[in-house]
GROMACS .gro file of C-alpha atoms in nm:
model
  162
    1UNK     CA    1  -4.477  -3.888  -2.798
    2UNK     CA    2  -4.529  -3.846  -2.423
    3UNK     CA    3  -4.268  -4.113  -2.355
    4UNK     CA    4  -4.008  -3.939  -2.571
    5UNK     CA    5  -4.070  -3.602  -2.407
    6UNK     CA    6  -4.056  -3.764  -2.061
    7UNK     CA    7  -3.717  -3.920  -2.140
    8UNK     CA    8  -3.595  -3.590  -2.280
    9UNK     CA    9  -3.696  -3.404  -1.960
   10UNK     CA   10  -3.535  -3.675  -1.745
   11UNK     CA   11  -3.215  -3.652  -1.952
   12UNK     CA   12  -3.205  -3.272  -1.912
   13UNK     CA   13  -3.262  -3.298  -1.536
   14UNK     CA   14  -2.980  -3.552  -1.497
   15UNK     CA   15  -2.750  -3.351  -1.725
   16UNK     CA   16  -2.792  -3.027  -1.532
   17UNK     CA   17  -2.773  -3.194  -1.190
   18UNK     CA   18  -2.444  -3.359  -1.289
   19UNK     CA   19  -2.298  -3.016  -1.361
   20UNK     CA   20  -2.396  -2.878  -1.021
   21UNK     CA   21  -2.141  -2.815  -0.746
   22UNK     CA   22  -2.102  -3.126  -0.532
   23UNK     CA   23  -2.006  -3.165  -0.170
   24UNK     CA   24  -1.769  -3.448  -0.092
   25UNK     CA   25  -1.588  -3.561   0.218
   26UNK     CA   26  -1.261  -3.419   0.087
   27UNK     CA   27  -1.410  -3.068   0.058
   28UNK     CA   28  -1.388  -3.041   0.435
   29UNK     CA   29  -1.010  -3.079   0.417
   30UNK     CA   30  -0.954  -2.800   0.162
   31UNK     CA   31  -0.910  -2.539   0.434
   32UNK     CA   32  -0.656  -2.743   0.627
   33UNK     CA   33  -0.413  -2.925   0.399
   34UNK     CA   34  -0.232  -3.067   0.703
   35UNK     CA   35  -0.544  -3.263   0.806
   36UNK     CA   36  -0.590  -3.399   0.455
   37UNK     CA   37  -0.238  -3.542   0.450
   38UNK     CA   38  -0.246  -3.653   0.813
   39UNK     CA   39  -0.539  -3.889   0.763
   40UNK     CA   40  -0.319  -4.109   0.543
   41UNK     CA   41  -0.052  -4.135   0.812
   42UNK     CA   42  -0.268  -4.179   1.123
   43UNK     CA   43  -0.337  -4.506   1.302
   44UNK     CA   44  -0.524  -4.609   1.615
   45UNK     CA   45  -0.483  -4.910   1.843
   46UNK     CA   46  -0.646  -5.030   2.163
   47UNK     CA   47  -0.484  -5.202   2.458
   48UNK     CA   48  -0.718  -5.464   2.602
   49UNK     CA   49  -0.738  -5.625   2.944
   50UNK     CA   50  -0.994  -5.905   2.984
   51UNK     CA   51  -1.155  -5.797   2.654
   52UNK     CA   52  -1.208  -5.444   2.783
   53UNK     CA   53  -1.038  -5.141   2.636
   54UNK     CA   54  -0.791  -5.003   2.888
   55UNK     CA   55  -0.601  -4.761   2.665
   56UNK     CA   56  -0.651  -4.588   2.331
   57UNK     CA   57  -0.343  -4.502   2.125
   58UNK     CA   58  -0.354  -4.254   1.833
   59UNK     CA   59  -0.039  -4.196   1.626
   60UNK     CA   60   0.023  -3.963   1.332
   61UNK     CA   61   0.350  -3.991   1.142
   62UNK     CA   62   0.452  -3.632   1.064
   63UNK     CA   63   0.747  -3.672   0.826
   64UNK     CA   64   0.523  -3.686   0.517
   65UNK     CA   65   0.247  -3.469   0.660
   66UNK     CA   66   0.426  -3.143   0.735
   67UNK     CA   67   0.735  -3.011   0.553
   68UNK     CA   68   0.862  -2.881   0.887
   69UNK     CA   69   0.922  -3.239   1.005
   70UNK     CA   70   1.065  -3.385   0.683
   71UNK     CA   71   1.398  -3.552   0.763
   72UNK     CA   72   1.599  -3.854   0.655
   73UNK     CA   73   1.738  -3.923   1.002
   74UNK     CA   74   1.467  -3.811   1.248
   75UNK     CA   75   1.120  -3.971   1.258
   76UNK     CA   76   0.854  -3.751   1.418
   77UNK     CA   77   0.514  -3.858   1.548
   78UNK     CA   78   0.220  -3.714   1.738
   79UNK     CA   79   0.113  -3.964   2.001
   80UNK     CA   80  -0.227  -3.944   2.167
   81UNK     CA   81  -0.289  -4.163   2.472
   82UNK     CA   82  -0.604  -4.212   2.673
   83UNK     CA   83  -0.600  -4.453   2.964
   84UNK     CA   84  -0.956  -4.561   3.046
   85UNK     CA   85  -1.085  -4.459   3.388
   86UNK     CA   86  -0.764  -4.279   3.477
   87UNK     CA   87  -0.785  -3.905   3.532
   88UNK     CA   88  -0.424  -3.849   3.624
   89UNK     CA   89  -0.227  -4.088   3.402
   90UNK     CA   90   0.128  -3.985   3.337
   91UNK     CA   91   0.320  -4.102   3.031
   92UNK     CA   92   0.650  -4.054   3.213
   93UNK     CA   93   0.581  -4.325   3.472
   94UNK     CA   94   0.780  -4.645   3.446
   95UNK     CA   95   0.474  -4.842   3.335
   96UNK     CA   96   0.490  -4.690   2.982
   97UNK     CA   97   0.751  -4.738   2.714
   98UNK     CA   98   0.767  -4.621   2.354
   99UNK     CA   99   1.000  -4.777   2.098
  100UNK     CA  100   1.055  -4.731   1.725
  101UNK     CA  101   1.219  -5.038   1.571
  102UNK     CA  102   1.328  -5.134   1.924
  103UNK     CA  103   1.496  -4.797   1.994
  104UNK     CA  104   1.386  -4.540   2.250
  105UNK     CA  105   1.284  -4.187   2.158
  106UNK     CA  106   1.531  -3.899   2.163
  107UNK     CA  107   1.261  -3.644   2.247
  108UNK     CA  108   0.917  -3.660   2.410
  109UNK     CA  109   0.733  -3.330   2.457
  110UNK     CA  110   0.381  -3.282   2.590
  111UNK     CA  111   0.141  -3.086   2.367
  112UNK     CA  112  -0.156  -2.873   2.464
  113UNK     CA  113  -0.484  -3.011   2.327
  114UNK     CA  114  -0.563  -2.673   2.170
  115UNK     CA  115  -0.228  -2.644   1.989
  116UNK     CA  116  -0.230  -2.604   1.610
  117UNK     CA  117  -0.048  -2.934   1.568
  118UNK     CA  118  -0.302  -3.134   1.771
  119UNK     CA  119  -0.600  -2.958   1.613
  120UNK     CA  120  -0.476  -3.052   1.265
  121UNK     CA  121  -0.469  -3.429   1.322
  122UNK     CA  122  -0.777  -3.623   1.210
  123UNK     CA  123  -0.822  -3.851   1.513
  124UNK     CA  124  -0.867  -3.648   1.829
  125UNK     CA  125  -0.998  -3.746   2.166
  126UNK     CA  126  -1.083  -3.478   2.424
  127UNK     CA  127  -0.969  -3.706   2.709
  128UNK     CA  128  -0.635  -3.801   2.554
  129UNK     CA  129  -0.297  -3.650   2.626
  130UNK     CA  130  -0.081  -3.566   2.328
  131UNK     CA  131   0.295  -3.578   2.280
  132UNK     CA  132   0.541  -3.486   2.006
  133UNK     CA  133   0.784  -3.778   1.986
  134UNK     CA  134   1.109  -3.793   1.788
  135UNK     CA  135   1.330  -4.092   1.711
  136UNK     CA  136   1.668  -4.127   1.543
  137UNK     CA  137   1.664  -4.333   1.225
  138UNK     CA  138   2.024  -4.315   1.113
  139UNK     CA  139   1.998  -4.654   0.944
  140UNK     CA  140   1.720  -4.505   0.727
  141UNK     CA  141   1.491  -4.803   0.775
  142UNK     CA  142   1.187  -4.794   0.546
  143UNK     CA  143   0.954  -4.992   0.770
  144UNK     CA  144   0.881  -4.818   1.099
  145UNK     CA  145   0.732  -5.024   1.382
  146UNK     CA  146   0.621  -4.806   1.671
  147UNK     CA  147   0.553  -5.000   1.990
  148UNK     CA  148   0.358  -4.855   2.281
  149UNK     CA  149   0.427  -5.083   2.577
  150UNK     CA  150   0.234  -5.073   2.903
  151UNK     CA  151   0.354  -5.297   3.185
  152UNK     CA  152  -0.001  -5.402   3.279
  153UNK     CA  153  -0.200  -5.385   2.952
  154UNK     CA  154   0.050  -5.514   2.698
  155UNK     CA  155   0.181  -5.380   2.368
  156UNK     CA  156   0.022  -5.200   2.076
  157UNK     CA  157   0.227  -5.199   1.754
  158UNK     CA  158   0.166  -4.947   1.477
  159UNK     CA  159   0.350  -4.988   1.146
  160UNK     CA  160   0.428  -4.709   0.903
  161UNK     CA  161   0.608  -4.710   0.567
  162UNK     CA  162   0.852  -4.441   0.459
   0.00000   0.00000   0.00000
């Protein structure tokens, strides 16, 4: 009889605990729907030199993340770049190049790290510089290959699907 009552108590405990409110990782995104969508369209790559990380690249594809950037002919990305051990790196120097399917960007605008757009992306780095980058895609290519090219550290390729 003790065994039956013990199982009954265990069953009741499990039953009522299963009905309790649960915390999951996705609950943290409920307040910011932009972050929840952005995690699916964010990628990170490293540029290496002698097996040491020289640059960190973070890219979020915005066309499916925010209705504001939805377009059939313009592809919009947030690019985050951190060059290791460089306090004053400048994306606009000749040593950097950014291509989407081998075409240059039509717009490259620096973003403040405390902007709403930067704060909504899931991968942030306090030492990175962020840019809003736009490319023409008049051919409406479905596979998007974004290349970040550095003259000294090489190329990082990030692929996205439309």
